[in-house]
Coordinates of C-alpha atoms in Angstrom, one line a residue:
X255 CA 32.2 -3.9 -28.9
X256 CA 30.6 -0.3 -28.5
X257 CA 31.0 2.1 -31.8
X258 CA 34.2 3.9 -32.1
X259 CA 34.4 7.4 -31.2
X260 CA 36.3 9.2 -34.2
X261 CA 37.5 12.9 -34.9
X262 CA 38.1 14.2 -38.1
X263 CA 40.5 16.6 -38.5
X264 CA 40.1 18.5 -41.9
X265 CA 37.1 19.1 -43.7
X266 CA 38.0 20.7 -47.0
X267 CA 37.0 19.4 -50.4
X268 CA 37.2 15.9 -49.0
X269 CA 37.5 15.8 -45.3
X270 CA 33.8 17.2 -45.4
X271 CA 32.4 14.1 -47.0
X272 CA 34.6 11.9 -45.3
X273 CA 33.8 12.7 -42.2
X274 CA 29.6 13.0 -43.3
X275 CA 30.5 9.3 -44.4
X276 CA 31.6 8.3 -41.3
X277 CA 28.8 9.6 -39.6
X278 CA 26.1 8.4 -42.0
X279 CA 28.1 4.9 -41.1
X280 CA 26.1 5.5 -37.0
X281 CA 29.6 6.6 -35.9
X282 CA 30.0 9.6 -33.3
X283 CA 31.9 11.7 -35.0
X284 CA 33.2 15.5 -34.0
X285 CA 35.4 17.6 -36.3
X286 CA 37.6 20.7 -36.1
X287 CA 39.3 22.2 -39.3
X288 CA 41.5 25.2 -39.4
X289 CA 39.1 27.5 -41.2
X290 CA 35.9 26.9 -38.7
X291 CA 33.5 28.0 -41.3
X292 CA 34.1 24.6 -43.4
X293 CA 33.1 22.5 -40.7
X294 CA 30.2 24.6 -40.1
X295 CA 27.4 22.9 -42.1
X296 CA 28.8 19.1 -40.8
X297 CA 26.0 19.5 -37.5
X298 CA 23.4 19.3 -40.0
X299 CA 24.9 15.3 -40.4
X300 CA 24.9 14.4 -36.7
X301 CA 28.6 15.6 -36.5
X302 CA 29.7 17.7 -33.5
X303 CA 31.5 20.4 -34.2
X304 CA 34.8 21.3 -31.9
X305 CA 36.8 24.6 -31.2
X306 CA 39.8 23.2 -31.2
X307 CA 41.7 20.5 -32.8
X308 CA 42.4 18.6 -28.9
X309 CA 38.8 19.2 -27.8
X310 CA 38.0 17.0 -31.3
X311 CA 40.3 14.5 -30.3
X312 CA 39.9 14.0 -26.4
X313 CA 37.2 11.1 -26.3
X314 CA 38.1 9.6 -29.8
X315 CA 39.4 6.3 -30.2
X316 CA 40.1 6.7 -33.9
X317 CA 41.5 10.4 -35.0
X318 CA 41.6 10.9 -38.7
X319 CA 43.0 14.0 -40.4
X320 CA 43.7 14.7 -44.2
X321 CA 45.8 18.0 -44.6
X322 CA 47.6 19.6 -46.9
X323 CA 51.3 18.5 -46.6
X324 CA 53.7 16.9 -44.5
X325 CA 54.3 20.3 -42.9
X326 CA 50.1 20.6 -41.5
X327 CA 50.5 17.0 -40.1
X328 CA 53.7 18.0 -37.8
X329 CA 51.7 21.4 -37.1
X330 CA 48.2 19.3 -36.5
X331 CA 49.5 16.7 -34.2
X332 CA 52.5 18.7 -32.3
X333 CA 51.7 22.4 -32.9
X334 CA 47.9 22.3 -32.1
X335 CA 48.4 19.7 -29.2
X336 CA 46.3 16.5 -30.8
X337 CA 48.9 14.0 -30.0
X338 CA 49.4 15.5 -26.4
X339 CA 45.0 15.5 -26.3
X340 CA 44.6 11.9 -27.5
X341 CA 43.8 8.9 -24.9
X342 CA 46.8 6.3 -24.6
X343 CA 46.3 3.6 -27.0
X344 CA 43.8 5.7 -29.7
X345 CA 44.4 5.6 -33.3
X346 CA 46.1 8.5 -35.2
X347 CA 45.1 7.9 -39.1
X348 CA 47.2 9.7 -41.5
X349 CA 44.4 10.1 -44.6
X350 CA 46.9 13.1 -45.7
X351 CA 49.6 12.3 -48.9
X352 CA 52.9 12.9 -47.4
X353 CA 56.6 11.3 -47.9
X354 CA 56.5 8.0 -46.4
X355 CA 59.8 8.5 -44.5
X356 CA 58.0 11.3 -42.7
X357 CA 55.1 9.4 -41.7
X358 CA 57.7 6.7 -40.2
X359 CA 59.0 9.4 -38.1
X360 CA 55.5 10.6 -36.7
X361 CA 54.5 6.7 -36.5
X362 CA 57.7 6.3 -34.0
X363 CA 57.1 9.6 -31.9
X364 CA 53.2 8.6 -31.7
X365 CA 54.4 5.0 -30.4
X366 CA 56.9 6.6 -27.9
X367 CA 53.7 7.9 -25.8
X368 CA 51.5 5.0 -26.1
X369 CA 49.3 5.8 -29.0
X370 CA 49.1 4.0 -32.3
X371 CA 49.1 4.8 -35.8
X372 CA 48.5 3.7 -39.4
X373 CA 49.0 5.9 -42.8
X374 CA 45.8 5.7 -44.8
X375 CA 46.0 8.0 -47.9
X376 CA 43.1 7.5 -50.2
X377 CA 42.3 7.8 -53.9
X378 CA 39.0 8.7 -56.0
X379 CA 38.9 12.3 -55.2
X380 CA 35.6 14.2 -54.3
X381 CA 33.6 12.0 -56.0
X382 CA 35.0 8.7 -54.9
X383 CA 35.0 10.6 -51.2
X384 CA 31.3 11.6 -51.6
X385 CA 30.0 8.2 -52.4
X386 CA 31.9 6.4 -49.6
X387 CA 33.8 4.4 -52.7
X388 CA 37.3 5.5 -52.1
X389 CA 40.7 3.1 -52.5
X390 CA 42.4 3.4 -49.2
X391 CA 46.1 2.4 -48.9
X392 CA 46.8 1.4 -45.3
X393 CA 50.1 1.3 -43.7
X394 CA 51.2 0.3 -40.1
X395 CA 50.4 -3.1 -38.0
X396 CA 47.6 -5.3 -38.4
X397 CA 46.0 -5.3 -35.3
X398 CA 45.6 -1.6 -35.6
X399 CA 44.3 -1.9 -38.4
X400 CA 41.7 -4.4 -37.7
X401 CA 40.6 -1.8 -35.2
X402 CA 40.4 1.1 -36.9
X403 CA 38.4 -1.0 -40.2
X404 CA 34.9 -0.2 -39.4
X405 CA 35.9 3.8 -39.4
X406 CA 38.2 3.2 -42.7
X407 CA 35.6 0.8 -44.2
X408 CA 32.6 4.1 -43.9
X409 CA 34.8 5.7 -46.4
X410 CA 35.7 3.4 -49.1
X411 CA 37.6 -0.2 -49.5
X412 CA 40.9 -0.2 -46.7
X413 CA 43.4 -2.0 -47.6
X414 CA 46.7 -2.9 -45.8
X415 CA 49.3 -2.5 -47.5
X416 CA 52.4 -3.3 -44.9
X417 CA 54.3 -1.5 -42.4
X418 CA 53.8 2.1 -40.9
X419 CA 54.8 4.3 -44.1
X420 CA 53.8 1.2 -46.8
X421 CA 50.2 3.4 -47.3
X422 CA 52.0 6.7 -48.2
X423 CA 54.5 4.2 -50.6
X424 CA 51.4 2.9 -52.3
X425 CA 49.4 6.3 -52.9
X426 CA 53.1 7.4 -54.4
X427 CA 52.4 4.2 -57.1
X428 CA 49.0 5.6 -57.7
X429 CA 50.0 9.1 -58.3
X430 CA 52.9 7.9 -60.9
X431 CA 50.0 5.7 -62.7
X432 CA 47.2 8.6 -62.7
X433 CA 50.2 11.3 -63.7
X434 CA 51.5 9.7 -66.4
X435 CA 48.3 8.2 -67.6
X436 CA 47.1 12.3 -67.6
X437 CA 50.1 12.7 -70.0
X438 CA 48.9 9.9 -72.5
X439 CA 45.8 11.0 -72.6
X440 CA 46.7 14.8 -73.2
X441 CA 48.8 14.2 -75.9
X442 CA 46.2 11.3 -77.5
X443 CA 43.7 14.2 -77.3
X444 CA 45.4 16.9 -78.5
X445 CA 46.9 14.3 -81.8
X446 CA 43.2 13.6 -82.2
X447 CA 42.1 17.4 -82.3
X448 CA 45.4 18.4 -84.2
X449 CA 44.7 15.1 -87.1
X450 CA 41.5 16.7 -87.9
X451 CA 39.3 14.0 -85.5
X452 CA 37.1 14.7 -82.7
X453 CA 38.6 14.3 -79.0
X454 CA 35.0 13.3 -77.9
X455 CA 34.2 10.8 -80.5
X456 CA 37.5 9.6 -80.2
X457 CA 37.4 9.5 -76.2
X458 CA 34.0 7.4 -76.7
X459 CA 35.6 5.0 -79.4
X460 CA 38.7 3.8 -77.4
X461 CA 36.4 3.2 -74.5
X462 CA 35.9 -0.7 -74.0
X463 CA 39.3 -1.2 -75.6
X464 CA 42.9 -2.2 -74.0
X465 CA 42.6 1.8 -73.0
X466 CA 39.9 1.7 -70.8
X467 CA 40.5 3.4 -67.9
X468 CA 39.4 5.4 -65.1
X469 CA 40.6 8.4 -66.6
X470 CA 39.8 8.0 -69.9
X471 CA 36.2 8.1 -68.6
X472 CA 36.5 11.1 -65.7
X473 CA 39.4 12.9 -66.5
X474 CA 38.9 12.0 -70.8
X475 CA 35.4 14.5 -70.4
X476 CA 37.2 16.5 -68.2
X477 CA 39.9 16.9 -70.7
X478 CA 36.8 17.5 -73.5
X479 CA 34.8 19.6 -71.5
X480 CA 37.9 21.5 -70.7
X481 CA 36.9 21.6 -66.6
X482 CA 39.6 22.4 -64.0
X483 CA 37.8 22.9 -61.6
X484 CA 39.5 20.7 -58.6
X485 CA 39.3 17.7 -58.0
X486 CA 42.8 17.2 -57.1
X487 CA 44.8 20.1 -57.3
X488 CA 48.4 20.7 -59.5
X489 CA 50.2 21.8 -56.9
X490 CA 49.2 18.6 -54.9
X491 CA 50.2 16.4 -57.5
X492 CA 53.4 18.6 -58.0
X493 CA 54.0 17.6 -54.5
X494 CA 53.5 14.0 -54.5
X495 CA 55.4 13.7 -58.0
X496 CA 58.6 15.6 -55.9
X497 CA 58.0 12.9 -53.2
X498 CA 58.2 10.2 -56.0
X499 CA 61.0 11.4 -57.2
X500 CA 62.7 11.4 -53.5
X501 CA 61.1 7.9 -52.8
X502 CA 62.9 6.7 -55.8
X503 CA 66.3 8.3 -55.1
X504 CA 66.3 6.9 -51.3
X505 CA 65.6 3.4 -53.3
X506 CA 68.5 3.6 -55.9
X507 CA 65.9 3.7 -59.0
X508 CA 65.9 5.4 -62.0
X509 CA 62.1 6.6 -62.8
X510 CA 62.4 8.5 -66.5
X511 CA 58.7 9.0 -67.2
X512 CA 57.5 10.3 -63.8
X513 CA 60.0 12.6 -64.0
X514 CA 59.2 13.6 -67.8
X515 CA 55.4 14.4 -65.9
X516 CA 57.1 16.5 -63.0
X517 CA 58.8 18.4 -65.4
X518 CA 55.8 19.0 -67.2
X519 CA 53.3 19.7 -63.9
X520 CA 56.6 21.7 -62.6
X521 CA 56.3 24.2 -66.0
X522 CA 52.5 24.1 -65.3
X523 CA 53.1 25.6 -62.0
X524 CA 56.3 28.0 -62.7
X525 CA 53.3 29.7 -65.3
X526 CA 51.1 30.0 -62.4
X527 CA 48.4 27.3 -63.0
X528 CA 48.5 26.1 -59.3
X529 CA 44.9 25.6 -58.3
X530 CA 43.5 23.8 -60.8
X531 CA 42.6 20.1 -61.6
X532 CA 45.3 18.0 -62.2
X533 CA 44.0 16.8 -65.8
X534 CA 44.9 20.7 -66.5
X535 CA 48.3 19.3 -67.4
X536 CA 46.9 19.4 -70.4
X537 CA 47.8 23.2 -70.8
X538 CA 50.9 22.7 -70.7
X539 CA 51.0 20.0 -73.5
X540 CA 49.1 22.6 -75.7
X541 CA 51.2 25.4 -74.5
X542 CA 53.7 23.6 -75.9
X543 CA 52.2 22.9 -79.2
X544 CA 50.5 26.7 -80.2
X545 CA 48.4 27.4 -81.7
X546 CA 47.1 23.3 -81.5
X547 CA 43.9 23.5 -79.0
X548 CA 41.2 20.0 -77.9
X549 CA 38.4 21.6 -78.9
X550 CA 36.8 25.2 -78.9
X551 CA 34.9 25.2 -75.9
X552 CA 35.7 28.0 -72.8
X553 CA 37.8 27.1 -70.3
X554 CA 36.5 26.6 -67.0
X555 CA 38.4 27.2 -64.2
X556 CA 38.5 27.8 -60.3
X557 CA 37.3 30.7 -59.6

């Protein structure tokens, strides 16, 4: 079968190397991204660069997009004429984190005029998107997602999941583990600092233990390095927490600790800290703990 052609809509902090992925994978690839001047150095990867979001789209087989909220997706595939622009029977890929109800709805309108779809939010963040390494959480049916693997499979490990919406459920699950597990290690570091022990040396002794993790290891020397620099963002994860929190109303369940860490991200972001990394919920942990601080070193932030 001939390569697929794919167009990537949205090439922030990681569309850019998701799409370079993709195209490093001997893919054709063209993207378009609201602010042109972020798509701009793509060319120098072989991808094309379009105008406008239905020129990126016309040709493609697979069309990938990772936005902001639910609200860009509606605005990306209706209001800037993708879905009207793509071929019958192409693939629209939802990399974006949005409510899984919503992506159910777009799944059925897309079906109504013959093109498919499958919800494929990721994890791993910039780094995990850089290195073509990130977990991707694939909803919708399984022949389209057999077709649209060798695009999914440039970016990181696909995996489907179920049904059209099951991908958005299943990034949800990740964002309740990666928020909470935040919390835990906030408060572990700021107990450490507090006891009179050192967050690093303590960071480095609990790794290989029933503690290992992930984020002890990234966001743990984020968390001593004191770097909030994004990464994901707090107003992102503020967003998926809310969408948690709705998932688990819609489903009659009674989630105490994810909504202890919305409160917490919510407090975060009624002071203002929006744009930083997530692990920054740590400021809010110390905030509430003056004058108790992990470690003396400068914050540094977005700028």
């Amino acid at each position: 079968m001939p390569s697929p052609r794919v167009a990537f809509l949205g090439t922030g902090l990681m569309g850019a190397p998701m799409a370079t992925n993709i195209a490093r994978a001997d893919l054709p690839v063209t993207a378009w991204n609201r602010s042109p001047e972020k798509s701009a150095d793509l060319a120098q990867y072989g991808v094309r660069v379009a105008d406008s979001a239905a020129e990126a789209v016309a040709d493609a087989d697979v069309v990938c997009a990772i936005v902001t909220n639910a609200d860009a997706v509606e605005d990306v595939l209706f209001g800037h004429g993708v879905a009207a622009a793509m071929r019958p029977g192409a693939i629209f890929v939802d990399m974006s984190s949005i409510p899984p109800k919503v992506e159910k709805q777009h799944a059925e309108r897309l079906a109504a005029t013959g093109l498919r779809h499958l919800d494929a939010p990721v994890s791993g963040g910039t780094r995990g998107a850089s290195e073509a390494s990130l977990a991707i959480m694939v909803g919708g049916e399984k022949d389209t997602f057999v077709d649209a693997t060798p695009v999914l499979a440039a970016m990181g490990r696909p995996t489907r999941v179920g049904p059209d919406g099951a991908g958005q459920l299943a990034k949800l699950c990740n964002q309740v583990i990666v928020a909470i597990g935040v919390g835990a290690l906030s408060e572990a570091m700021l107990l450490a600092a507090a006891g009179g022990a050192d967050p690093a040396s303590v960071r480095e002794a609990l790794r290989g233990g029933f503690s290992e993790s992930r984020i002890l290891q990234e966001h743990g020397q984020r968390i001593v390095d004191r770097n909030w620099l994004p990464g994901g963002q707090v107003r992102n994860m503020l967003k998926d927490l809310n969408a948690v929190i709705e998932a688990a109303d819609d489903c009659g369940l009674d989630l105490p600790f994810v909504s202890l860490a919305r409160s917490l991200y919510q407090s975060l972001y009624d002071r203002g800290v929006t744009g930083y990394d997530h692990t920054a919920l740590l400021l809010e942990i110390e905030h509430r703990n003056a004058p108790h601080r992990v470690g003396d070193r400068p914050d540094l932030t977005p700028m």
